[in-house]
Amino acid sequence: MPLEYYPPVTNMLDILANEKSLDIRVWSSKNIKGRSPYENAGINRIKRTPFPRSNDHRLLRLLKYLYHNLVVFLGLILFDPKIIFYYETYSVGPVYWYLKLFGGKKRLFIHYHEYFDQAWYDQGMALVKQYYKFEKSYLWQKAEWISHTNQFRIDLMLKAHPNLNEASLYVLPNYPPKSWTANNQSRRKQTNGEMLKFVYVGSLSVERTFLKEFCDWVIGLNGEVQFDIYAYNTTPKTILYLNNLNSELVNFYPDGVAYQNMPSLLSEYDLGVIFYKADTPNAKYCASNKLFEYLVCGLEVWVSRQQIGTKPFEELNAYPRVRLLDFEQLEPTLVSEYRSAIKALPSRTADYNFSRAVSKFLKRLTQSNYNDQTE
């Protein structure tokens, strides 16, 4: 997958690039959605292969997959790394064969952005299904670090695979960079009667979110609130729906926003929304990147109550708040209630920064012969 689609990956690379003891090579694919290519002077090489498009002929898609696997496999042989760090099951192929043939004392780290259960793998691509077998039969046993974004997902993984070594499992949350926290005390100054400004940033699907329900609520308030959407990764049905809304109260920006520009953009809003229907275990047990991005920029966050993974971050007694709401039954009184709360509630520091979250991972990664040491 392209680096630019996953800011937590580029945040990690920014951290690793500052470690002078590391010689880093990266393999990924070319992004096809017009995002500025990620670059970092501290990384010696980023190799990209063509991304398999959904409208490619089946044979062409297969060739692109095979080409990527071959490029990475040969790259690993030539580079001969001491440490391999891969993201998601999609990346398994070349790693598996390299470690099988040249593994020796190579160290393996794995991280998952998402949680997929057995049913997802059973219904997915045959190639990824095979990679999942490689993980279960070999890679998980070899890895000294396997991380998910929260404890819910770790627990689900352990329940599905009780033979896993629990000591190798870690939580590595997707927090924004430390530099973002400079905005976390800001509250957008409003004048009496000024409309509230809601924002959504990120991938969007009308089929799997309460987008329609929320837009109906916004429009039904007749000018009390405004809703802006920044989403470059959407489905055709989503684009059709938004383009046909014909309301000045809902604004759709299909080019999205560059990640580095998000703090300045978000500071112009009052509330951020996250409204997944949570119809899969992945969405149900998700604490979205957006939750922490909104919070550190001083926004109150409204989250679908179906997203159980957000429950530990619920906060009602200090600002910025996190509220779990029923997006199918939003009341008009939520607006006046918000205006009262923002004036009355004490402030809190929403200090979710990636530099602190990654410290244990970084310590583990940079210690040589880690297996001979104690944590």
Coordinates of C-alpha atoms in Angstrom, one line a residue, residues 14-272:
D14 CA 10.0 10.3 10.6
I15 CA 10.9 8.9 14.0
L16 CA 13.1 6.2 12.7
A17 CA 14.9 8.5 10.3
N18 CA 16.2 10.5 13.3
E19 CA 18.0 7.4 14.7
K20 CA 21.6 7.7 13.4
S21 CA 22.3 4.1 14.2
L22 CA 19.7 2.9 11.6
D23 CA 20.3 2.5 7.9
I24 CA 16.7 2.4 6.5
R25 CA 15.3 1.1 3.3
V26 CA 11.6 1.2 2.5
W27 CA 9.6 -0.7 -0.1
S28 CA 6.1 0.5 -0.9
S29 CA 4.0 1.4 -4.0
K30 CA 3.2 4.5 -6.0
N31 CA 0.2 6.4 -4.8
I32 CA -2.5 7.0 -7.5
K33 CA -4.6 9.6 -5.7
G34 CA -2.4 12.7 -6.3
R35 CA -0.8 12.8 -2.9
S36 CA 2.6 14.4 -2.6
P37 CA 5.2 11.6 -2.4
Y38 CA 6.7 11.1 1.0
E39 CA 10.4 11.9 1.3
N40 CA 12.8 12.0 4.2
A41 CA 16.5 12.8 3.9
G42 CA 17.2 10.4 6.8
I43 CA 16.1 7.4 4.7
N44 CA 18.6 6.2 2.2
R45 CA 16.1 4.7 -0.3
I46 CA 12.4 4.4 -0.8
K47 CA 11.6 1.9 -3.6
R48 CA 8.1 2.1 -5.1
T49 CA 6.4 -0.3 -7.5
P50 CA 3.2 0.3 -9.6
F51 CA 0.0 0.0 -7.5
P52 CA -2.5 -2.6 -8.7
R53 CA -5.6 -0.6 -9.6
S54 CA -9.1 -1.9 -9.2
N55 CA -9.9 -1.3 -12.9
D56 CA -6.7 -3.1 -14.1
H57 CA -7.2 -6.3 -16.1
R58 CA -7.0 -9.3 -13.7
L59 CA -3.8 -10.5 -15.4
L60 CA -2.2 -7.0 -15.1
R61 CA -3.1 -6.8 -11.4
L62 CA -1.5 -10.2 -10.8
L63 CA 1.7 -9.2 -12.6
K64 CA 1.9 -6.0 -10.5
Y65 CA 1.6 -8.1 -7.3
L66 CA 4.2 -10.5 -8.5
Y67 CA 6.5 -7.7 -9.6
H68 CA 6.3 -6.0 -6.2
N69 CA 7.0 -9.3 -4.4
L70 CA 10.0 -9.9 -6.6
V71 CA 11.4 -6.4 -6.2
V72 CA 11.1 -6.6 -2.4
F73 CA 12.5 -10.1 -2.2
L74 CA 15.6 -9.2 -4.3
G75 CA 16.0 -6.0 -2.4
L76 CA 16.1 -7.8 0.9
I77 CA 18.7 -10.2 -0.5
L78 CA 20.9 -7.3 -1.7
F79 CA 20.4 -5.1 1.4
D80 CA 20.7 -8.0 3.9
P81 CA 19.0 -6.3 6.8
K82 CA 19.4 -7.3 10.4
I83 CA 15.8 -6.1 11.2
I84 CA 12.6 -6.4 9.1
F85 CA 9.6 -4.4 10.0
Y86 CA 6.4 -5.0 8.0
Y87 CA 2.9 -3.6 8.1
E88 CA -0.2 -5.8 7.5
T89 CA -0.6 -9.2 6.0
Y90 CA -0.5 -7.7 2.5
S91 CA 3.3 -7.4 3.0
V92 CA 4.1 -11.0 4.0
G93 CA 5.1 -12.7 0.7
P94 CA 8.7 -11.5 0.2
V95 CA 9.4 -11.3 4.0
Y96 CA 8.3 -14.9 4.5
W97 CA 10.5 -16.3 1.7
Y98 CA 13.5 -14.2 2.6
L99 CA 13.4 -15.3 6.3
K100 CA 12.8 -18.9 5.3
L101 CA 15.9 -18.9 3.0
F102 CA 18.1 -16.4 4.7
G103 CA 16.5 -15.9 8.1
G104 CA 19.2 -16.9 10.6
K105 CA 19.3 -14.4 13.4
K106 CA 17.2 -11.7 11.6
R107 CA 14.9 -9.8 13.8
L108 CA 11.2 -9.4 12.9
F109 CA 8.8 -6.7 13.9
I110 CA 5.1 -6.6 12.7
H111 CA 2.4 -3.9 13.1
Y112 CA -1.3 -4.0 12.1
H113 CA -3.3 -0.9 11.4
E114 CA -6.5 -2.9 11.2
Y115 CA -8.0 -6.0 12.8
F116 CA -9.3 -8.7 10.4
D117 CA -10.9 -11.9 11.6
Q118 CA -10.9 -15.3 10.0
A119 CA -14.1 -14.6 8.1
W120 CA -12.4 -11.6 6.4
Y121 CA -9.5 -13.7 5.3
D122 CA -11.8 -16.5 4.1
Q123 CA -13.6 -14.1 1.8
G124 CA -10.6 -12.1 0.7
M125 CA -7.9 -12.4 -2.0
A126 CA -6.4 -15.8 -2.4
L127 CA -2.9 -14.3 -2.1
V128 CA -3.6 -12.6 1.2
K129 CA -5.2 -15.8 2.5
Q130 CA -2.0 -17.6 1.8
Y131 CA 0.0 -14.9 3.4
Y132 CA -2.1 -15.2 6.5
K133 CA -1.2 -18.9 6.6
F134 CA 2.5 -17.9 6.4
E135 CA 2.0 -15.6 9.4
K136 CA 0.3 -18.2 11.5
S137 CA 2.7 -21.1 10.7
Y138 CA 6.0 -19.2 10.9
L139 CA 6.2 -15.4 11.1
W140 CA 4.3 -14.9 14.3
Q141 CA 6.5 -17.4 16.1
K142 CA 9.7 -15.7 14.8
A143 CA 8.5 -12.1 15.5
E144 CA 9.8 -10.5 18.7
W145 CA 7.2 -7.7 18.3
I146 CA 3.6 -7.8 17.1
S147 CA 1.5 -4.7 17.7
H148 CA -2.0 -3.5 17.2
T149 CA -3.4 0.0 17.7
N150 CA -5.3 -0.8 20.9
Q151 CA -5.8 -3.5 23.6
F152 CA -9.2 -4.6 22.2
R153 CA -7.5 -5.8 19.1
I154 CA -4.7 -7.5 21.0
D155 CA -7.3 -9.4 23.0
L156 CA -9.2 -10.4 19.8
M157 CA -6.0 -11.7 18.3
L158 CA -5.2 -13.7 21.4
K159 CA -8.7 -15.1 21.6
A160 CA -8.5 -16.3 17.9
H161 CA -4.9 -17.5 18.3
P162 CA -4.4 -18.7 21.9
N163 CA -1.1 -20.3 21.1
L164 CA 0.5 -16.9 20.4
N165 CA 3.3 -15.8 22.7
E166 CA 1.5 -13.0 24.7
A167 CA 4.9 -11.5 25.6
S168 CA 5.5 -10.5 22.0
L169 CA 2.2 -8.6 21.7
Y170 CA 2.1 -4.8 22.2
V171 CA -0.2 -1.8 21.8
L172 CA 1.2 0.9 19.5
P173 CA -1.5 3.6 19.0
N174 CA -1.8 5.9 16.0
Y175 CA -1.2 9.2 17.6
P176 CA -0.2 12.3 15.7
P177 CA 3.3 13.9 15.8
K178 CA 4.3 15.7 19.0
S179 CA 4.4 19.0 17.1
W180 CA 0.6 18.9 16.8
T181 CA 0.1 19.2 20.6
A182 CA 0.9 22.9 20.4
N183 CA -2.8 23.4 19.3
N184 CA -4.4 21.3 22.1
Q185 CA -5.5 24.2 24.3
S186 CA -7.2 26.2 21.5
R187 CA -10.9 26.8 21.4
R188 CA -12.2 28.5 18.3
K189 CA -13.5 31.9 19.4
Q190 CA -17.1 32.4 18.5
T191 CA -19.5 35.3 18.6
N192 CA -23.1 34.8 19.8
G193 CA -25.2 33.2 17.2
E194 CA -22.3 32.1 15.0
M195 CA -22.9 28.7 13.5
L196 CA -20.9 25.7 14.8
K197 CA -18.4 24.2 12.4
F198 CA -18.1 20.4 12.2
V199 CA -15.4 18.6 10.2
Y200 CA -14.7 15.1 9.0
V201 CA -11.2 14.3 7.6
G202 CA -10.3 10.9 6.1
S203 CA -11.5 8.0 4.0
L204 CA -15.3 8.0 3.6
S205 CA -18.0 5.5 2.6
V206 CA -21.7 6.4 2.6
E207 CA -22.4 2.6 2.8
R208 CA -20.4 2.1 6.0
T209 CA -20.9 5.3 7.9
F210 CA -23.8 7.4 9.2
L211 CA -23.0 10.1 6.7
K212 CA -26.6 10.4 5.4
E213 CA -28.0 10.6 8.9
F214 CA -25.6 13.3 10.0
C215 CA -26.0 15.4 6.8
D216 CA -29.8 15.2 7.3
W217 CA -29.3 16.4 10.9
V218 CA -27.1 19.3 9.8
I219 CA -29.5 20.4 7.0
G220 CA -32.5 20.1 9.4
L221 CA -31.0 22.7 11.7
N222 CA -31.4 25.4 9.1
G223 CA -28.1 27.2 9.4
E224 CA -27.2 26.6 13.1
V225 CA -24.3 24.3 12.0
Q226 CA -22.0 23.8 9.0
F227 CA -20.3 20.5 8.1
D228 CA -17.1 20.3 6.0
I229 CA -15.8 17.0 4.6
Y230 CA -12.2 16.5 3.4
A231 CA -11.9 13.1 1.8
Y232 CA -9.9 12.0 -1.2
N233 CA -10.4 8.3 -0.6
T234 CA -14.1 7.7 -1.2
T235 CA -16.5 5.4 -3.0
P236 CA -18.4 6.3 -6.2
K237 CA -21.7 6.1 -4.2
T238 CA -20.3 8.5 -1.7
I239 CA -19.3 11.1 -4.3
L240 CA -22.6 10.8 -6.0
Y241 CA -24.5 11.3 -2.7
L242 CA -22.5 14.4 -1.7
N243 CA -22.6 16.0 -5.1
N244 CA -26.3 15.6 -5.2
L245 CA -27.0 17.1 -1.7
N246 CA -27.2 20.7 -3.0
S247 CA -26.8 22.3 0.4
E248 CA -24.6 25.2 1.4
L249 CA -24.4 23.7 4.9
V250 CA -22.5 20.6 3.7
N251 CA -19.2 21.2 1.9
F252 CA -17.3 18.4 0.2
Y253 CA -13.6 18.8 -0.6
P254 CA -12.6 15.8 -2.7
D255 CA -8.9 16.6 -2.8
G256 CA -8.8 16.2 1.0
V257 CA -6.0 17.9 2.9
A258 CA -2.3 17.3 3.1
Y259 CA -1.5 15.7 6.5
Q260 CA 1.0 18.3 7.5
N261 CA -1.6 21.0 7.0
M262 CA -4.2 19.4 9.2
P263 CA -3.4 21.2 12.5
S264 CA -3.9 24.6 10.9
L265 CA -7.1 23.4 9.1
L266 CA -8.6 21.7 12.2
S267 CA -8.1 24.8 14.4
E268 CA -10.8 26.5 12.3
Y269 CA -13.4 24.1 13.5
D270 CA -15.4 23.4 16.7
L271 CA -16.2 19.7 16.5
G272 CA -14.9 16.6 14.7

